[in-house]
Amino acid sequence: MSDVIAQIAGLLLQARRSLLIGHMDPDGDVIGAVLGLREALRRLGKEAVPALPDRPPSKYAFLPGFAELTTAPAGSFDLFVSLDSSDTARLEPIYSTVIAPAGRPVINIDHHVTNVMFGTLNWVDPKAASTSEMIISLVDALDVPMEREIALPLLTGIVMDTRGFRTSNTTSDTLRAASRLMDAGASLGEVMERALNSRPYAMLCLWGKMLSTVRLEGRIAWAVLTPAMQAECGNPEEGDGGFINLLVSLQEADVGLLFYDKGDHAVEVGFRAKPGIDISGVAFALGGGGHPQAAGCTVEGSLEEVRARVLDMVRRAIDGQRALYR
Ligand code: AMP
Ligand code: MN
Ligand code: MN
């Protein structure tokens, strides 16, 4: 593992101008990993452009370098670094328009168990609770001292992907990594308040609408989100705002599913599972990906068709699987 990190550090040091890119619908982990690595490279005088396919939620504006994040990277690049993305579809439209035509090396740094190893160089660690946690080792390999401007985005990534150190993939290594970032000057209280414990009033309006759609079918709790519901609430940022986590917290449920019916005969499906249950395979089989307890995909079809198909697949997948603590 340390071999590939040294190779990645070598490529970054050789590059003249690199593009750091993360997945669409950006979350705290991808934003933190992109901005933390960008700040470390800046310390070395290296030009690295931070990019995301979609605008990041405005609550992350407190992170150093947030204003530099672009959705339309311009100019030429001799190296590409993909962060927190399990496949190239999650990097679109930037992958097809900027990365593939350039014909330059692509470094793939990620922690999704479903990663398809699309890079020229792949560093994929499914045991890591976040990609941001992995970037600490890369900062060390680059020989850049850990400082607040690097540590704050990385701590944000760790906190958001572990939902405040609550997910079952949070290890003692995760806590040590967070301690180190706090020692470098990142405030855990600030990250908790600004990133994790923060939502607009409009999101509560949306939760109200989603609550009225919740159904419990056997061990599966599911709910629906539509663009019309979002519009009625003033289009809050951040999709479901973590509502899906509420579904899987139900004592009766082993799996939570959120169906985002985009209205164009395609439904985005979010998956959550209790510890001990693995739904990443279902999301992967449907063209998406994720982690054992958190995954996603987009499925063609009407809401009713997709819901019936996905529920059936999940039922089969979890038949014989047991939650650890219920
Ligand atoms: P979400 O429900 O959007 O928070 O996503 C849960 C997890 O699944 C995250 O780790 C995502 O990166 C991953 N994920 C969501 N949608 C997809 C997709 N279409 N393809 C691959 N991974 C996904
Ligand atoms: Mn992510
Ligand atoms: Mn992640």
Tab-separated table of C-alpha atoms and ligand atoms in Angstrom:
chain	number	residue	atom	x	y	z
A	1	MET	CA	0.000	0.000	0.000
A	2	SER	CA	2.732	2.484	0.933
A	3	ASP	CA	4.353	1.721	-2.444
A	4	VAL	CA	1.425	3.113	-4.397
A	5	ILE	CA	1.265	6.182	-2.136
A	6	ALA	CA	4.946	6.904	-2.864
A	7	GLN	CA	4.276	6.479	-6.598
A	8	ILE	CA	1.345	8.884	-6.437
A	9	ALA	CA	3.426	11.431	-4.526
A	10	GLY	CA	6.151	11.095	-7.192
A	11	LEU	CA	3.693	11.745	-10.034
A	12	LEU	CA	2.216	14.764	-8.246
A	13	LEU	CA	5.697	16.224	-7.706
A	14	GLN	CA	6.576	15.735	-11.392
A	15	ALA	CA	3.324	17.195	-12.723
A	16	ARG	CA	3.284	20.715	-14.093
A	17	ARG	CA	-0.451	21.317	-13.704
A	18	SER	CA	-2.829	18.729	-12.262
A	19	LEU	CA	-6.606	18.503	-11.998
A	20	LEU	CA	-8.084	17.278	-8.713
A	21	ILE	CA	-11.588	16.045	-9.345
A	22	GLY	CA	-14.304	14.384	-7.261
A	23	HIS	CA	-17.733	12.832	-7.763
A	24	MET	CA	-21.027	14.500	-8.745
A	25	ASP	CA	-23.543	15.537	-6.045
A	26	PRO	CA	-20.531	16.404	-3.872
A	27	ASP	CA	-20.538	15.512	-0.166
A	28	GLY	CA	-18.214	16.555	2.663
A	29	ASP	CA	-15.724	13.764	2.013
A	30	VAL	CA	-15.088	14.535	-1.638
A	31	ILE	CA	-14.962	18.286	-0.991
A	32	GLY	CA	-12.584	17.763	1.956
A	33	ALA	CA	-10.281	15.413	0.037
A	34	VAL	CA	-10.070	17.714	-3.009
A	35	LEU	CA	-9.453	20.864	-0.947
A	36	GLY	CA	-7.060	19.207	1.541
A	37	LEU	CA	-4.876	17.757	-1.224
A	38	ARG	CA	-5.008	21.016	-3.180
A	39	GLU	CA	-3.794	22.972	-0.138
A	40	ALA	CA	-0.911	20.514	0.442
A	41	LEU	CA	0.198	20.840	-3.207
A	42	ARG	CA	-0.012	24.623	-2.980
A	43	ARG	CA	2.472	24.508	-0.110
A	44	LEU	CA	4.896	22.855	-2.539
A	45	GLY	CA	4.297	25.531	-5.169
A	46	LYS	CA	2.461	23.026	-7.404
A	47	GLU	CA	-0.507	24.180	-9.461
A	48	ALA	CA	-3.520	21.948	-8.827
A	49	VAL	CA	-7.021	22.934	-9.973
A	50	PRO	CA	-9.846	21.718	-7.680
A	51	ALA	CA	-12.936	20.663	-9.649
A	52	LEU	CA	-16.336	19.004	-9.112
A	53	PRO	CA	-19.045	18.158	-11.683
A	54	ASP	CA	-21.686	19.990	-9.579
A	55	ARG	CA	-21.637	23.085	-7.372
A	56	PRO	CA	-20.869	22.148	-3.753
A	57	PRO	CA	-23.366	22.994	-0.969
A	58	SER	CA	-22.749	26.526	0.329
A	59	LYS	CA	-22.382	25.372	3.953
A	60	TYR	CA	-18.845	24.221	3.042
A	61	ALA	CA	-17.791	27.809	2.203
A	62	PHE	CA	-15.804	27.954	5.476
A	63	LEU	CA	-13.226	25.544	4.016
A	64	PRO	CA	-9.979	27.066	2.677
A	65	GLY	CA	-9.985	27.023	-1.141
A	66	PHE	CA	-13.779	26.605	-1.444
A	67	ALA	CA	-13.991	29.651	-3.743
A	68	GLU	CA	-11.494	28.046	-6.155
A	69	LEU	CA	-13.713	24.975	-6.760
A	70	THR	CA	-14.802	24.987	-10.390
A	71	THR	CA	-17.321	22.983	-12.415
A	72	ALA	CA	-15.635	23.951	-15.710
A	73	PRO	CA	-11.868	23.371	-15.487
A	74	ALA	CA	-10.038	25.237	-18.277
A	75	GLY	CA	-6.574	24.938	-19.800
A	76	SER	CA	-4.384	21.875	-20.131
A	77	PHE	CA	-3.445	19.320	-17.490
A	78	ASP	CA	-0.704	16.721	-17.467
A	79	LEU	CA	-2.107	14.717	-14.529
A	80	PHE	CA	-5.589	13.872	-13.221
A	81	VAL	CA	-6.431	12.817	-9.674
A	82	SER	CA	-9.887	11.354	-9.030
A	83	LEU	CA	-11.004	11.425	-5.398
A	84	ASP	CA	-13.821	9.481	-3.676
A	85	SER	CA	-15.341	8.269	-6.963
A	86	SER	CA	-15.905	4.579	-7.697
A	87	ASP	CA	-16.218	4.959	-11.481
A	88	THR	CA	-15.817	7.533	-14.276
A	89	ALA	CA	-19.591	7.998	-14.741
A	90	ARG	CA	-19.570	9.808	-11.383
A	91	LEU	CA	-17.058	12.314	-12.857
A	92	GLU	CA	-19.259	13.294	-15.818
A	93	PRO	CA	-19.439	15.526	-17.780
A	94	ILE	CA	-15.827	16.463	-16.925
A	95	TYR	CA	-14.483	12.955	-17.581
A	96	SER	CA	-15.606	12.829	-21.237
A	97	THR	CA	-14.855	16.457	-22.072
A	98	VAL	CA	-11.579	17.085	-20.226
A	99	ILE	CA	-9.988	13.923	-18.818
A	100	ALA	CA	-10.440	11.205	-21.486
A	101	PRO	CA	-9.416	13.425	-24.457
A	102	ALA	CA	-6.181	14.497	-22.715
A	103	GLY	CA	-4.753	10.966	-22.681
A	104	ARG	CA	-2.751	11.670	-19.514
A	105	PRO	CA	-2.379	9.489	-16.382
A	106	VAL	CA	-5.381	9.250	-14.057
A	107	ILE	CA	-4.754	8.542	-10.377
A	108	ASN	CA	-7.741	6.904	-8.675
A	109	ILE	CA	-7.854	7.465	-4.888
A	110	ASP	CA	-10.976	6.066	-3.231
A	111	HIS	CA	-12.472	3.938	-0.440
A	112	HIS	CA	-15.565	2.443	-2.118
A	113	VAL	CA	-15.572	-1.362	-2.097
A	114	THR	CA	-17.246	-1.224	-5.543
A	115	ASN	CA	-14.442	0.809	-7.177
A	116	VAL	CA	-13.867	-0.456	-10.734
A	117	MET	CA	-10.126	0.465	-10.761
A	118	PHE	CA	-10.416	2.852	-13.727
A	119	GLY	CA	-7.146	4.664	-13.009
A	120	THR	CA	-3.683	4.386	-14.483
A	121	LEU	CA	-2.721	4.059	-10.834
A	122	ASN	CA	-5.316	2.857	-8.312
A	123	TRP	CA	-5.143	3.402	-4.558
A	124	VAL	CA	-8.413	1.992	-3.219
A	125	ASP	CA	-8.759	1.201	0.468
A	126	PRO	CA	-12.265	-0.030	1.422
A	127	LYS	CA	-11.196	-0.215	5.073
A	128	ALA	CA	-10.747	3.559	5.185
A	129	ALA	CA	-13.857	5.281	6.539
A	130	SER	CA	-13.283	8.232	4.192
A	131	THR	CA	-11.093	9.308	1.283
A	132	SER	CA	-10.098	12.350	3.344
A	133	GLU	CA	-8.515	10.014	5.935
A	134	MET	CA	-6.409	8.466	3.129
A	135	ILE	CA	-5.169	11.893	2.010
A	136	ILE	CA	-3.348	12.325	5.348
A	137	SER	CA	-0.930	9.549	4.282
A	138	LEU	CA	-0.426	11.250	0.917
A	139	VAL	CA	0.310	14.605	2.591
A	140	ASP	CA	2.931	12.772	4.676
A	141	ALA	CA	4.392	11.119	1.553
A	142	LEU	CA	4.654	14.577	-0.035
A	143	ASP	CA	6.572	15.681	3.072
A	144	VAL	CA	4.221	18.589	3.688
A	145	PRO	CA	3.764	19.524	7.370
A	146	MET	CA	0.145	19.124	8.523
A	147	GLU	CA	-1.327	22.592	9.063
A	148	ARG	CA	-4.795	23.936	9.794
A	149	GLU	CA	-5.643	24.817	6.162
A	150	ILE	CA	-5.007	21.205	5.122
A	151	ALA	CA	-6.411	19.651	8.297
A	152	LEU	CA	-9.778	21.467	8.354
A	153	PRO	CA	-11.084	20.089	5.028
A	154	LEU	CA	-9.751	16.598	5.824
A	155	LEU	CA	-11.419	16.581	9.254
A	156	THR	CA	-14.645	17.701	7.576
A	157	GLY	CA	-14.441	14.740	5.202
A	158	ILE	CA	-13.897	12.280	8.045
A	159	VAL	CA	-16.737	13.733	10.122
A	160	MET	CA	-19.232	13.775	7.247
A	161	ASP	CA	-18.546	10.250	5.919
A	162	THR	CA	-18.708	8.796	9.449
A	163	ARG	CA	-21.682	11.045	10.378
A	164	GLY	CA	-19.743	12.261	13.393
A	165	PHE	CA	-17.818	9.023	14.112
A	166	ARG	CA	-21.055	7.007	14.338
A	167	THR	CA	-20.785	4.608	11.382
A	168	SER	CA	-19.594	1.048	12.029
A	169	ASN	CA	-16.539	1.538	9.774
A	170	THR	CA	-15.169	4.146	12.199
A	171	THR	CA	-11.963	2.593	13.598
A	172	SER	CA	-9.411	3.618	16.185
A	173	ASP	CA	-7.301	4.680	13.175
A	174	THR	CA	-10.098	7.076	12.177
A	175	LEU	CA	-10.102	8.593	15.669
A	176	ARG	CA	-6.286	8.873	15.677
A	177	ALA	CA	-6.424	10.559	12.266
A	178	ALA	CA	-9.006	13.034	13.564
A	179	SER	CA	-6.886	13.710	16.688
A	180	ARG	CA	-3.914	14.496	14.516
A	181	LEU	CA	-5.928	16.940	12.407
A	182	MET	CA	-7.195	18.635	15.583
A	183	ASP	CA	-3.612	18.892	16.856
A	184	ALA	CA	-2.811	20.693	13.588
A	185	GLY	CA	-5.440	23.313	14.411
A	186	ALA	CA	-8.697	22.026	12.905
A	187	SER	CA	-11.645	22.626	15.240
A	188	LEU	CA	-13.908	19.576	15.631
A	189	GLY	CA	-16.597	21.812	17.148
A	190	GLU	CA	-16.539	24.068	14.091
A	191	VAL	CA	-16.801	21.119	11.685
A	192	MET	CA	-19.648	19.560	13.676
A	193	GLU	CA	-21.622	22.823	13.742
A	194	ARG	CA	-20.961	24.124	10.229
A	195	ALA	CA	-21.034	20.851	8.275
A	196	LEU	CA	-22.808	18.089	10.216
A	197	ASN	CA	-25.309	19.813	12.497
A	198	SER	CA	-26.518	22.338	9.933
A	199	ARG	CA	-29.468	22.544	7.547
A	200	PRO	CA	-31.703	25.254	6.090
A	201	TYR	CA	-35.319	25.604	7.208
A	202	ALA	CA	-36.310	24.541	3.691
A	203	MET	CA	-34.816	21.103	4.392
A	204	LEU	CA	-37.173	20.636	7.337
A	205	CYS	CA	-40.067	21.441	5.000
A	206	LEU	CA	-38.756	18.712	2.673
A	207	TRP	CA	-38.373	16.219	5.532
A	208	GLY	CA	-42.032	16.858	6.339
A	209	LYS	CA	-43.028	15.903	2.805
A	210	MET	CA	-40.748	12.831	2.745
A	211	LEU	CA	-42.071	11.715	6.161
A	212	SER	CA	-45.580	11.466	4.733
A	213	THR	CA	-44.304	8.979	2.102
A	214	VAL	CA	-42.514	6.581	4.480
A	215	ARG	CA	-43.557	2.929	4.315
A	216	LEU	CA	-42.290	-0.080	6.229
A	217	GLU	CA	-42.407	-3.338	4.253
A	218	GLY	CA	-40.943	-6.216	6.215
A	219	ARG	CA	-37.347	-5.284	7.038
A	220	ILE	CA	-37.251	-2.423	4.519
A	221	ALA	CA	-38.231	1.196	5.224
A	222	TRP	CA	-38.564	3.371	2.144
A	223	ALA	CA	-39.561	6.899	1.182
A	224	VAL	CA	-39.931	9.059	-1.945
A	225	LEU	CA	-38.481	12.399	-2.993
A	226	THR	CA	-39.505	14.324	-6.127
A	227	PRO	CA	-38.407	17.592	-7.767
A	228	ALA	CA	-41.949	18.894	-7.161
A	229	MET	CA	-41.524	18.376	-3.400
A	230	GLN	CA	-38.172	20.177	-3.575
A	231	ALA	CA	-39.692	23.089	-5.511
A	232	GLU	CA	-42.539	23.434	-2.998
A	233	CYS	CA	-39.909	23.801	-0.264
A	234	GLY	CA	-37.727	26.308	-2.126
A	235	ASN	CA	-35.240	23.789	-3.580
A	236	PRO	CA	-32.913	23.266	-0.614
A	237	GLU	CA	-29.354	22.114	-1.418
A	238	GLU	CA	-28.119	18.595	-0.583
A	239	GLY	CA	-30.781	16.231	-1.911
A	240	ASP	CA	-32.539	14.465	0.954
A	241	GLY	CA	-30.356	16.145	3.597
A	242	GLY	CA	-29.595	12.791	5.237
A	243	PHE	CA	-33.255	11.784	5.625
A	244	ILE	CA	-32.352	8.259	4.484
A	245	ASN	CA	-30.333	7.759	7.680
A	246	LEU	CA	-33.553	8.252	9.645
A	247	LEU	CA	-35.157	5.384	7.698
A	248	VAL	CA	-32.470	2.855	8.594
A	249	SER	CA	-32.457	3.981	12.239
A	250	LEU	CA	-35.945	2.487	12.653
A	251	GLN	CA	-35.877	-0.468	15.055
A	252	GLU	CA	-38.027	-2.504	12.676
A	253	ALA	CA	-35.831	-1.844	9.621
A	254	ASP	CA	-32.591	-3.443	8.426
A	255	VAL	CA	-32.508	-1.418	5.206
A	256	GLY	CA	-33.527	2.149	4.321
A	257	LEU	CA	-34.246	3.088	0.700
A	258	LEU	CA	-34.870	6.531	-0.728
A	259	PHE	CA	-36.330	6.812	-4.231
A	260	TYR	CA	-35.597	10.154	-5.894
A	261	ASP	CA	-37.972	10.205	-8.855
A	262	LYS	CA	-36.323	12.693	-11.193
A	263	GLY	CA	-39.289	12.553	-13.562
A	264	ASP	CA	-37.329	11.639	-16.723
A	265	HIS	CA	-38.017	7.895	-16.473
A	266	ALA	CA	-34.986	7.549	-14.183
A	267	VAL	CA	-34.994	7.083	-10.419
A	268	GLU	CA	-31.990	7.674	-8.170
A	269	VAL	CA	-31.943	5.127	-5.371
A	270	GLY	CA	-30.178	5.622	-2.048
A	271	PHE	CA	-29.416	2.560	0.103
A	272	ARG	CA	-28.574	2.331	3.801
A	273	ALA	CA	-28.172	-0.861	5.839
A	274	LYS	CA	-27.677	-1.680	9.485
A	275	PRO	CA	-24.212	-2.995	10.494
A	276	GLY	CA	-23.936	-6.663	9.498
A	277	ILE	CA	-26.045	-6.200	6.358
A	278	ASP	CA	-24.346	-5.505	2.987
A	279	ILE	CA	-26.355	-3.784	0.229
A	280	SER	CA	-23.390	-2.546	-1.865
A	281	GLY	CA	-23.785	-5.535	-4.214
A	282	VAL	CA	-27.352	-4.573	-5.129
A	283	ALA	CA	-26.336	-0.986	-5.936
A	284	PHE	CA	-23.383	-2.259	-7.979
A	285	ALA	CA	-25.542	-4.757	-9.891
A	286	LEU	CA	-27.802	-1.826	-10.843
A	287	GLY	CA	-24.879	0.184	-12.248
A	288	GLY	CA	-24.053	2.184	-9.116
A	289	GLY	CA	-21.868	1.493	-6.139
A	290	GLY	CA	-20.962	2.430	-2.610
A	291	HIS	CA	-20.131	0.834	0.724
A	292	PRO	CA	-21.641	-2.177	2.546
A	293	GLN	CA	-23.935	0.092	4.594
A	294	ALA	CA	-24.313	3.111	2.263
A	295	ALA	CA	-24.692	2.941	-1.498
A	296	GLY	CA	-26.530	4.405	-4.474
A	297	CYS	CA	-27.460	3.969	-8.139
A	298	THR	CA	-29.719	5.351	-10.855
A	299	VAL	CA	-32.283	2.998	-12.434
A	300	GLU	CA	-34.278	3.569	-15.643
A	301	GLY	CA	-38.034	3.236	-15.282
A	302	SER	CA	-41.081	4.674	-13.570
A	303	LEU	CA	-41.113	5.069	-9.804
A	304	GLU	CA	-43.411	2.058	-9.431
A	305	GLU	CA	-41.276	-0.164	-11.670
A	306	VAL	CA	-38.018	0.809	-10.008
A	307	ARG	CA	-39.445	0.488	-6.507
A	308	ALA	CA	-40.788	-3.021	-7.186
A	309	ARG	CA	-37.528	-4.141	-8.803
A	310	VAL	CA	-35.227	-2.705	-6.141
A	311	LEU	CA	-37.307	-3.920	-3.210
A	312	ASP	CA	-37.304	-7.406	-4.711
A	313	MET	CA	-33.526	-7.364	-5.200
A	314	VAL	CA	-32.912	-6.063	-1.684
A	315	ARG	CA	-35.230	-8.688	-0.169
A	316	ARG	CA	-33.273	-11.452	-1.920
A	317	ALA	CA	-29.908	-9.918	-0.974
A	318	ILE	CA	-30.687	-9.603	2.724
A	319	ASP	CA	-32.389	-12.983	2.989
A	320	GLY	CA	-29.986	-14.886	5.224
A	321	GLN	CA	-28.164	-11.714	6.332
A	322	ARG	CA	-28.615	-10.592	9.920
A	323	ALA	CA	-28.053	-7.176	11.500
A	324	LEU	CA	-25.357	-7.325	14.197
A	325	TYR	CA	-27.149	-5.435	16.945
A	326	ARG	CA	-30.839	-6.053	16.661
B	1	AMP	P1	-25.796	8.815	-0.863
B	1	AMP	O1	-26.994	7.994	-0.533
B	1	AMP	O2	-25.964	9.688	-2.077
B	1	AMP	O3	-25.274	9.578	0.331
B	1	AMP	O4	-24.637	7.792	-1.274
B	1	AMP	C1	-24.234	6.793	-0.409
B	1	AMP	C2	-22.947	6.199	-0.895
B	1	AMP	O5	-23.129	5.557	-2.148
B	1	AMP	C3	-21.844	7.208	-1.107
B	1	AMP	O6	-20.630	6.635	-0.677
B	1	AMP	C4	-21.838	7.434	-2.585
B	1	AMP	O7	-20.542	7.765	-3.028
B	1	AMP	C5	-22.302	6.122	-3.138
B	1	AMP	N1	-23.107	6.313	-4.336
B	1	AMP	C6	-24.261	6.978	-4.425
B	1	AMP	N2	-24.757	6.965	-5.677
B	1	AMP	C7	-23.869	6.264	-6.419
B	1	AMP	C8	-23.783	5.889	-7.816
B	1	AMP	N3	-24.717	6.246	-8.703
B	1	AMP	N4	-22.703	5.175	-8.216
B	1	AMP	C9	-21.761	4.831	-7.333
B	1	AMP	N5	-21.778	5.128	-6.019
B	1	AMP	C10	-22.816	5.843	-5.561
B	2	MN	MN	-18.486	10.891	-1.323
B	3	MN	MN	-16.288	8.935	0.826
